[in-house]
PDB file of N, CA and C in Angstrom:
ATOM      1  N   MET A   1      58.290  15.237 -55.047  1.00  0.00           N
ATOM      2  CA  MET A   1      57.252  15.554 -55.677  1.00  0.00           C
ATOM      3  C   MET A   1      57.462  14.720 -56.854  1.00  0.00           C
ATOM      4  N   GLY A   2      56.480  14.130 -57.469  1.00  0.00           N
ATOM      5  CA  GLY A   2      56.409  13.180 -58.693  1.00  0.00           C
ATOM      6  C   GLY A   2      56.028  14.311 -60.397  1.00  0.00           C
ATOM      7  N   ALA A   3      55.737  14.060 -61.146  1.00  0.00           N
ATOM      8  CA  ALA A   3      55.642  15.455 -62.176  1.00  0.00           C
ATOM      9  C   ALA A   3      54.348  15.485 -62.829  1.00  0.00           C
ATOM     10  N   THR A   4      53.686  14.208 -62.000  1.00  0.00           N
ATOM     11  CA  THR A   4      52.331  14.467 -62.063  1.00  0.00           C
ATOM     12  C   THR A   4      51.491  15.213 -61.084  1.00  0.00           C
ATOM     13  N   VAL A   5      52.096  15.211 -59.667  1.00  0.00           N
ATOM     14  CA  VAL A   5      51.528  16.069 -59.065  1.00  0.00           C
ATOM     15  C   VAL A   5      52.679  17.701 -59.518  1.00  0.00           C
ATOM     16  N   MET A   6      53.708  17.694 -59.749  1.00  0.00           N
ATOM     17  CA  MET A   6      54.166  18.984 -60.337  1.00  0.00           C
ATOM     18  C   MET A   6      52.877  20.157 -61.362  1.00  0.00           C
ATOM     19  N   PHE A   7      52.493  18.923 -62.041  1.00  0.00           N
ATOM     20  CA  PHE A   7      51.814  19.442 -63.479  1.00  0.00           C
ATOM     21  C   PHE A   7      50.401  19.575 -62.749  1.00  0.00           C
ATOM     22  N   ALA A   8      49.584  18.691 -62.469  1.00  0.00           N
ATOM     23  CA  ALA A   8      48.625  19.150 -61.708  1.00  0.00           C
ATOM     24  C   ALA A   8      48.495  20.546 -60.732  1.00  0.00           C
ATOM     25  N   LYS A   9      49.698  20.759 -59.460  1.00  0.00           N
ATOM     26  CA  LYS A   9      49.550  21.957 -58.752  1.00  0.00           C
ATOM     27  C   LYS A   9      49.825  23.226 -59.594  1.00  0.00           C
ATOM     28  N   ASN A  10      50.685  22.925 -60.600  1.00  0.00           N
ATOM     29  CA  ASN A  10      50.714  24.626 -61.278  1.00  0.00           C
ATOM     30  C   ASN A  10      49.684  24.602 -62.041  1.00  0.00           C
ATOM     31  N   ILE A  11      48.374  23.742 -62.328  1.00  0.00           N
ATOM     32  CA  ILE A  11      47.311  24.090 -62.947  1.00  0.00           C
ATOM     33  C   ILE A  11      46.444  24.498 -62.209  1.00  0.00           C
ATOM     34  N   VAL A  12      45.897  23.941 -61.287  1.00  0.00           N
ATOM     35  CA  VAL A  12      45.232  24.001 -59.934  1.00  0.00           C
ATOM     36  C   VAL A  12      45.938  25.860 -59.516  1.00  0.00           C
ATOM     37  N   GLU A  13      46.707  26.281 -59.463  1.00  0.00           N
ATOM     38  CA  GLU A  13      47.505  27.627 -59.037  1.00  0.00           C
ATOM     39  C   GLU A  13      47.817  28.584 -60.056  1.00  0.00           C
ATOM     40  N   THR A  14      46.958  28.400 -61.202  1.00  0.00           N
ATOM     41  CA  THR A  14      47.378  29.184 -62.688  1.00  0.00           C
ATOM     42  C   THR A  14      46.376  29.485 -62.164  1.00  0.00           C
ATOM     43  N   ASN A  15      45.776  30.971 -62.621  1.00  0.00           N
ATOM     44  CA  ASN A  15      44.919  31.279 -63.107  1.00  0.00           C
ATOM     45  C   ASN A  15      44.919  32.606 -64.225  1.00  0.00           C
ATOM     46  N   TYR A  16      43.556  32.861 -64.583  1.00  0.00           N
ATOM     47  CA  TYR A  16      43.961  33.988 -65.553  1.00  0.00           C
ATOM     48  C   TYR A  16      45.065  35.436 -65.657  1.00  0.00           C
ATOM     49  N   ASN A  17      45.045  35.835 -64.168  1.00  0.00           N
ATOM     50  CA  ASN A  17      45.692  36.974 -64.318  1.00  0.00           C
ATOM     51  C   ASN A  17      47.075  36.853 -63.785  1.00  0.00           C
ATOM     52  N   THR A  18      47.488  35.406 -63.649  1.00  0.00           N
ATOM     53  CA  THR A  18      48.485  35.278 -63.312  1.00  0.00           C
ATOM     54  C   THR A  18      49.585  34.182 -64.817  1.00  0.00           C
ATOM     55  N   VAL A  19      48.355  34.328 -65.800  1.00  0.00           N
ATOM     56  CA  VAL A  19      48.972  33.985 -67.525  1.00  0.00           C
ATOM     57  C   VAL A  19      49.688  35.397 -67.870  1.00  0.00           C
ATOM     58  N   PRO A  20      50.982  36.176 -68.368  1.00  0.00           N
ATOM     59  CA  PRO A  20      51.448  36.639 -69.025  1.00  0.00           C
ATOM     60  C   PRO A  20      50.400  37.164 -70.344  1.00  0.00           C
ATOM     61  N   SER A  21      50.554  38.169 -70.787  1.00  0.00           N
ATOM     62  CA  SER A  21      49.597  39.016 -71.570  1.00  0.00           C
ATOM     63  C   SER A  21      49.969  38.527 -72.973  1.00  0.00           C
ATOM     64  N   ASP A  22      51.348  38.290 -73.236  1.00  0.00           N
ATOM     65  CA  ASP A  22      51.299  37.929 -74.579  1.00  0.00           C
ATOM     66  C   ASP A  22      51.449  36.686 -74.595  1.00  0.00           C
ATOM     67  N   VAL A  23      51.076  35.739 -73.671  1.00  0.00           N
ATOM     68  CA  VAL A  23      50.653  34.114 -73.646  1.00  0.00           C
ATOM     69  C   VAL A  23      49.474  34.223 -74.479  1.00  0.00           C
ATOM     70  N   ILE A  24      48.476  34.632 -73.584  1.00  0.00           N
ATOM     71  CA  ILE A  24      46.886  34.763 -73.838  1.00  0.00           C
ATOM     72  C   ILE A  24      45.959  35.220 -75.391  1.00  0.00           C
ATOM     73  N   GLU A  25      46.873  35.695 -76.362  1.00  0.00           N
ATOM     74  CA  GLU A  25      46.443  35.631 -77.264  1.00  0.00           C
ATOM     75  C   GLU A  25      46.738  34.375 -78.056  1.00  0.00           C
ATOM     76  N   PRO A  26      47.910  34.264 -78.138  1.00  0.00           N
ATOM     77  CA  PRO A  26      48.388  33.004 -79.573  1.00  0.00           C
ATOM     78  C   PRO A  26      47.538  31.978 -78.350  1.00  0.00           C
ATOM     79  N   THR A  27      47.498  31.391 -77.052  1.00  0.00           N
ATOM     80  CA  THR A  27      46.816  30.753 -76.441  1.00  0.00           C
ATOM     81  C   THR A  27      45.337  30.322 -76.795  1.00  0.00           C
ATOM     82  N   LYS A  28      44.601  31.313 -77.059  1.00  0.00           N
ATOM     83  CA  LYS A  28      42.806  31.318 -77.720  1.00  0.00           C
ATOM     84  C   LYS A  28      43.495  31.307 -79.020  1.00  0.00           C
ATOM     85  N   LYS A  29      44.412  32.108 -80.056  1.00  0.00           N
ATOM     86  CA  LYS A  29      44.632  31.592 -81.348  1.00  0.00           C
ATOM     87  C   LYS A  29      44.607  29.910 -81.275  1.00  0.00           C
ATOM     88  N   GLN A  30      45.203  29.395 -80.731  1.00  0.00           N
ATOM     89  CA  GLN A  30      45.733  27.788 -80.479  1.00  0.00           C
ATOM     90  C   GLN A  30      44.058  27.073 -80.243  1.00  0.00           C
ATOM     91  N   ILE A  31      43.682  27.792 -79.572  1.00  0.00           N
ATOM     92  CA  ILE A  31      42.376  26.785 -78.459  1.00  0.00           C
ATOM     93  C   ILE A  31      41.261  26.678 -80.185  1.00  0.00           C
ATOM     94  N   LEU A  32      41.080  28.065 -81.044  1.00  0.00           N
ATOM     95  CA  LEU A  32      39.927  28.342 -81.547  1.00  0.00           C
ATOM     96  C   LEU A  32      40.680  27.517 -83.144  1.00  0.00           C
ATOM     97  N   ASP A  33      42.039  27.146 -83.157  1.00  0.00           N
ATOM     98  CA  ASP A  33      42.360  26.625 -84.112  1.00  0.00           C
ATOM     99  C   ASP A  33      41.881  24.886 -84.177  1.00  0.00           C
ATOM    100  N   THR A  34      42.505  24.376 -82.684  1.00  0.00           N
ATOM    101  CA  THR A  34      42.266  22.851 -82.595  1.00  0.00           C
ATOM    102  C   THR A  34      40.784  22.507 -83.233  1.00  0.00           C
ATOM    103  N   LEU A  35      39.958  23.563 -82.051  1.00  0.00           N
ATOM    104  CA  LEU A  35      38.271  23.701 -81.929  1.00  0.00           C
ATOM    105  C   LEU A  35      37.504  23.409 -83.524  1.00  0.00           C
ATOM    106  N   ALA A  36      38.634  24.504 -84.065  1.00  0.00           N
ATOM    107  CA  ALA A  36      37.935  24.398 -86.144  1.00  0.00           C
ATOM    108  C   ALA A  36      38.233  23.062 -86.420  1.00  0.00           C
ATOM    109  N   VAL A  37      39.693  22.931 -86.510  1.00  0.00           N
ATOM    110  CA  VAL A  37      40.720  21.285 -86.942  1.00  0.00           C
ATOM    111  C   VAL A  37      39.271  20.013 -86.881  1.00  0.00           C
ATOM    112  N   ILE A  38      38.699  19.959 -85.505  1.00  0.00           N
ATOM    113  CA  ILE A  38      38.318  19.080 -84.784  1.00  0.00           C
ATOM    114  C   ILE A  38      37.110  19.110 -85.661  1.00  0.00           C
ATOM    115  N   ILE A  39      35.661  19.988 -85.975  1.00  0.00           N
ATOM    116  CA  ILE A  39      34.841  20.305 -86.109  1.00  0.00           C
ATOM    117  C   ILE A  39      34.624  19.772 -87.856  1.00  0.00           C
ATOM    118  N   ALA A  40      35.739  20.618 -88.639  1.00  0.00           N
ATOM    119  CA  ALA A  40      36.049  20.103 -89.403  1.00  0.00           C
ATOM    120  C   ALA A  40      36.247  18.900 -90.276  1.00  0.00           C
ATOM    121  N   GLY A  41      37.422  18.569 -89.183  1.00  0.00           N
ATOM    122  CA  GLY A  41      37.760  17.088 -89.558  1.00  0.00           C
ATOM    123  C   GLY A  41      36.795  15.892 -89.342  1.00  0.00           C
ATOM    124  N   GLY A  42      36.319  16.298 -88.185  1.00  0.00           N
ATOM    125  CA  GLY A  42      34.659  15.080 -87.950  1.00  0.00           C
ATOM    126  C   GLY A  42      33.868  15.251 -89.114  1.00  0.00           C
ATOM    127  N   HIS A  43      33.966  15.744 -89.603  1.00  0.00           N
ATOM    128  CA  HIS A  43      32.953  15.497 -90.985  1.00  0.00           C
ATOM    129  C   HIS A  43      33.474  15.103 -91.838  1.00  0.00           C
ATOM    130  N   LEU A  44      35.164  14.570 -92.718  1.00  0.00           N
ATOM    131  CA  LEU A  44      35.671  13.919 -93.104  1.00  0.00           C
ATOM    132  C   LEU A  44      35.301  12.236 -92.953  1.00  0.00           C
ATOM    133  N   GLY A  45      35.378  12.147 -93.628  1.00  0.00           N
ATOM    134  CA  GLY A  45      34.606  10.476 -94.251  1.00  0.00           C
ATOM    135  C   GLY A  45      35.314   8.955 -93.292  1.00  0.00           C
ATOM    136  N   ASN A  46      36.222   9.743 -92.790  1.00  0.00           N
ATOM    137  CA  ASN A  46      36.873   8.712 -91.726  1.00  0.00           C
ATOM    138  C   ASN A  46      36.482   8.976 -90.718  1.00  0.00           C
ATOM    139  N   VAL A  47      36.067   9.557 -90.261  1.00  0.00           N
ATOM    140  CA  VAL A  47      34.986   9.890 -88.600  1.00  0.00           C
ATOM    141  C   VAL A  47      34.457   9.775 -88.847  1.00  0.00           C
ATOM    142  N   SER A  48      33.381   9.900 -89.745  1.00  0.00           N
ATOM    143  CA  SER A  48      31.356   9.419 -89.609  1.00  0.00           C
ATOM    144  C   SER A  48      31.088   8.093 -89.139  1.00  0.00           C
ATOM    145  N   PRO A  49      32.370   7.339 -89.561  1.00  0.00           N
ATOM    146  CA  PRO A  49      31.865   5.738 -89.127  1.00  0.00           C
ATOM    147  C   PRO A  49      32.392   5.436 -87.416  1.00  0.00           C
ATOM    148  N   ILE A  50      33.023   6.305 -86.982  1.00  0.00           N
ATOM    149  CA  ILE A  50      32.950   6.464 -85.618  1.00  0.00           C
ATOM    150  C   ILE A  50      32.360   7.025 -84.777  1.00  0.00           C
ATOM    151  N   VAL A  51      31.745   8.428 -85.158  1.00  0.00           N
ATOM    152  CA  VAL A  51      30.544   8.693 -85.054  1.00  0.00           C
ATOM    153  C   VAL A  51      29.696   8.071 -84.231  1.00  0.00           C
ATOM    154  N   ASP A  52      29.090   6.958 -85.513  1.00  0.00           N
ATOM    155  CA  ASP A  52      27.948   6.029 -86.082  1.00  0.00           C
ATOM    156  C   ASP A  52      27.906   5.241 -84.550  1.00  0.00           C
ATOM    157  N   LEU A  53      28.962   4.206 -84.524  1.00  0.00           N
ATOM    158  CA  LEU A  53      29.703   3.268 -83.093  1.00  0.00           C
ATOM    159  C   LEU A  53      29.261   3.750 -82.178  1.00  0.00           C
ATOM    160  N   ILE A  54      29.974   5.019 -81.860  1.00  0.00           N
ATOM    161  CA  ILE A  54      29.698   5.546 -80.311  1.00  0.00           C
ATOM    162  C   ILE A  54      28.658   5.550 -80.816  1.00  0.00           C
ATOM    163  N   LYS A  55      27.966   6.562 -81.235  1.00  0.00           N
ATOM    164  CA  LYS A  55      26.272   6.710 -80.855  1.00  0.00           C
ATOM    165  C   LYS A  55      25.759   5.388 -80.915  1.00  0.00           C
ATOM    166  N   GLU A  56      25.765   4.168 -81.209  1.00  0.00           N
ATOM    167  CA  GLU A  56      25.363   3.014 -80.707  1.00  0.00           C
ATOM    168  C   GLU A  56      25.451   2.240 -79.616  1.00  0.00           C
ATOM    169  N   TRP A  57      27.236   2.613 -79.420  1.00  0.00           N
ATOM    170  CA  TRP A  57      27.290   2.266 -78.203  1.00  0.00           C
ATOM    171  C   TRP A  57      26.199   2.500 -76.897  1.00  0.00           C
ATOM    172  N   SER A  58      25.862   3.704 -77.100  1.00  0.00           N
ATOM    173  CA  SER A  58      24.719   4.411 -75.910  1.00  0.00           C
ATOM    174  C   SER A  58      25.978   5.154 -74.651  1.00  0.00           C
ATOM    175  N   GLY A  59      24.960   4.713 -73.953  1.00  0.00           N
ATOM    176  CA  GLY A  59      25.766   5.108 -72.504  1.00  0.00           C
ATOM    177  C   GLY A  59      25.371   6.497 -72.023  1.00  0.00           C
ATOM    178  N   LYS A  60      25.688   7.282 -71.233  1.00  0.00           N
ATOM    179  CA  LYS A  60      25.340   7.695 -69.887  1.00  0.00           C
ATOM    180  C   LYS A  60      26.024   9.327 -70.928  1.00  0.00           C
ATOM    181  N   GLY A  61      25.209  10.269 -71.211  1.00  0.00           N
ATOM    182  CA  GLY A  61      25.035  11.248 -72.112  1.00  0.00           C
ATOM    183  C   GLY A  61      25.992  12.125 -71.507  1.00  0.00           C
ATOM    184  N   GLU A  62      27.097  12.075 -71.237  1.00  0.00           N
ATOM    185  CA  GLU A  62      27.869  13.283 -70.374  1.00  0.00           C
ATOM    186  C   GLU A  62      28.417  14.449 -71.294  1.00  0.00           C
ATOM    187  N   SER A  63      29.089  14.114 -73.072  1.00  0.00           N
ATOM    188  CA  SER A  63      29.744  14.891 -73.292  1.00  0.00           C
ATOM    189  C   SER A  63      29.234  15.101 -74.995  1.00  0.00           C
ATOM    190  N   THR A  64      29.863  16.387 -75.679  1.00  0.00           N
ATOM    191  CA  THR A  64      29.120  16.084 -76.743  1.00  0.00           C
ATOM    192  C   THR A  64      30.480  15.746 -78.101  1.00  0.00           C
ATOM    193  N   ILE A  65      30.552  15.572 -78.580  1.00  0.00           N
ATOM    194  CA  ILE A  65      31.505  15.261 -79.793  1.00  0.00           C
ATOM    195  C   ILE A  65      30.958  16.257 -81.176  1.00  0.00           C
ATOM    196  N   LEU A  66      32.139  17.193 -81.081  1.00  0.00           N
ATOM    197  CA  LEU A  66      32.110  18.142 -81.308  1.00  0.00           C
ATOM    198  C   LEU A  66      31.590  18.359 -83.260  1.00  0.00           C
ATOM    199  N   GLY A  67      30.724  18.994 -83.529  1.00  0.00           N
ATOM    200  CA  GLY A  67      29.824  19.592 -85.181  1.00  0.00           C
ATOM    201  C   GLY A  67      28.936  18.232 -84.857  1.00  0.00           C
ATOM    202  N   TYR A  68      28.712  17.544 -84.220  1.00  0.00           N
ATOM    203  CA  TYR A  68      27.469  16.146 -84.091  1.00  0.00           C
ATOM    204  C   TYR A  68      26.013  17.052 -83.699  1.00  0.00           C
ATOM    205  N   GLY A  69      26.854  17.204 -82.208  1.00  0.00           N
ATOM    206  CA  GLY A  69      25.579  17.661 -80.971  1.00  0.00           C
ATOM    207  C   GLY A  69      25.344  15.958 -80.358  1.00  0.00           C
ATOM    208  N   GLY A  70      24.454  15.597 -79.876  1.00  0.00           N
ATOM    209  CA  GLY A  70      23.390  15.014 -78.663  1.00  0.00           C
ATOM    210  C   GLY A  70      25.022  14.885 -77.830  1.00  0.00           C
ATOM    211  N   ARG A  71      25.036  13.727 -76.684  1.00  0.00           N
ATOM    212  CA  ARG A  71      25.819  13.564 -75.928  1.00  0.00           C
ATOM    213  C   ARG A  71      25.973  12.526 -75.987  1.00  0.00           C
ATOM    214  N   VAL A  72      27.683  11.447 -75.238  1.00  0.00           N
ATOM    215  CA  VAL A  72      27.810  10.488 -75.449  1.00  0.00           C
ATOM    216  C   VAL A  72      29.202  10.122 -74.052  1.00  0.00           C
ATOM    217  N   PRO A  73      29.244   9.285 -73.582  1.00  0.00           N
ATOM    218  CA  PRO A  73      30.117   9.085 -72.269  1.00  0.00           C
ATOM    219  C   PRO A  73      31.291   9.885 -73.165  1.00  0.00           C
ATOM    220  N   SER A  74      31.648  10.835 -71.664  1.00  0.00           N
ATOM    221  CA  SER A  74      33.510  11.446 -71.814  1.00  0.00           C
ATOM    222  C   SER A  74      34.096  10.865 -72.674  1.00  0.00           C
ATOM    223  N   PRO A  75      34.801   9.438 -72.267  1.00  0.00           N
ATOM    224  CA  PRO A  75      35.561   8.721 -72.934  1.00  0.00           C
ATOM    225  C   PRO A  75      35.280   8.711 -74.268  1.00  0.00           C
ATOM    226  N   ASN A  76      34.249   8.088 -74.974  1.00  0.00           N
ATOM    227  CA  ASN A  76      34.153   8.445 -76.309  1.00  0.00           C
ATOM    228  C   ASN A  76      33.953   9.279 -76.931  1.00  0.00           C
ATOM    229  N   ALA A  77      33.542  10.520 -76.261  1.00  0.00           N
ATOM    230  CA  ALA A  77      33.539  11.849 -76.759  1.00  0.00           C
ATOM    231  C   ALA A  77      34.961  12.325 -77.322  1.00  0.00           C
ATOM    232  N   ALA A  78      35.768  11.717 -76.197  1.00  0.00           N
ATOM    233  CA  ALA A  78      37.259  12.502 -76.326  1.00  0.00           C
ATOM    234  C   ALA A  78      37.875  11.463 -77.170  1.00  0.00           C
ATOM    235  N   LEU A  79      37.467   9.997 -77.144  1.00  0.00           N
ATOM    236  CA  LEU A  79      37.799   9.364 -79.108  1.00  0.00           C
ATOM    237  C   LEU A  79      37.971   9.898 -79.988  1.00  0.00           C
ATOM    238  N   VAL A  80      36.534  10.473 -79.981  1.00  0.00           N
ATOM    239  CA  VAL A  80      36.142  10.983 -81.780  1.00  0.00           C
ATOM    240  C   VAL A  80      36.783  12.086 -81.658  1.00  0.00           C
ATOM    241  N   ASN A  81      36.340  13.069 -80.927  1.00  0.00           N
ATOM    242  CA  ASN A  81      37.224  14.694 -80.777  1.00  0.00           C
ATOM    243  C   ASN A  81      38.677  14.856 -81.481  1.00  0.00           C
ATOM    244  N   GLY A  82      39.149  13.585 -80.012  1.00  0.00           N
ATOM    245  CA  GLY A  82      40.858  13.715 -80.518  1.00  0.00           C
ATOM    246  C   GLY A  82      40.826  13.368 -81.872  1.00  0.00           C
ATOM    247  N   PHE A  83      40.588  11.909 -82.501  1.00  0.00           N
ATOM    248  CA  PHE A  83      40.728  11.518 -83.768  1.00  0.00           C
ATOM    249  C   PHE A  83      40.831  12.550 -84.918  1.00  0.00           C
ATOM    250  N   ALA A  84      39.109  13.556 -84.935  1.00  0.00           N
ATOM    251  CA  ALA A  84      39.424  14.124 -85.326  1.00  0.00           C
ATOM    252  C   ALA A  84      40.222  15.186 -85.503  1.00  0.00           C
ATOM    253  N   ALA A  85      40.703  15.765 -84.141  1.00  0.00           N
ATOM    254  CA  ALA A  85      41.663  16.571 -84.262  1.00  0.00           C
ATOM    255  C   ALA A  85      42.745  16.240 -85.220  1.00  0.00           C
ATOM    256  N   VAL A  86      43.347  15.390 -84.991  1.00  0.00           N
ATOM    257  CA  VAL A  86      44.602  14.925 -85.838  1.00  0.00           C
ATOM    258  C   VAL A  86      44.110  14.207 -87.327  1.00  0.00           C
ATOM    259  N   THR A  87      43.080  14.513 -87.914  1.00  0.00           N
ATOM    260  CA  THR A  87      41.985  13.575 -89.402  1.00  0.00           C
ATOM    261  C   THR A  87      42.807  14.516 -90.434  1.00  0.00           C
TER     262      THR A  87
END
């Protein structure tokens, strides 16, 4: 079994009740921290031009660019949100 299949199997078989309680709180904090960084970083000068370009490209509205609203194709939203997360 390859690494990808093992990883996917682990995700599919994991549910909230199987995660140790001492892992839940730090995980929640990490997720909230990441969302806060994406939303804050998304409004810095170097992200806004990318958002404008992505919105110009249009396409099927599937996902949101965090902090901007509106819907764009999922790969485009992932690009901007990921870029904002590391800005």
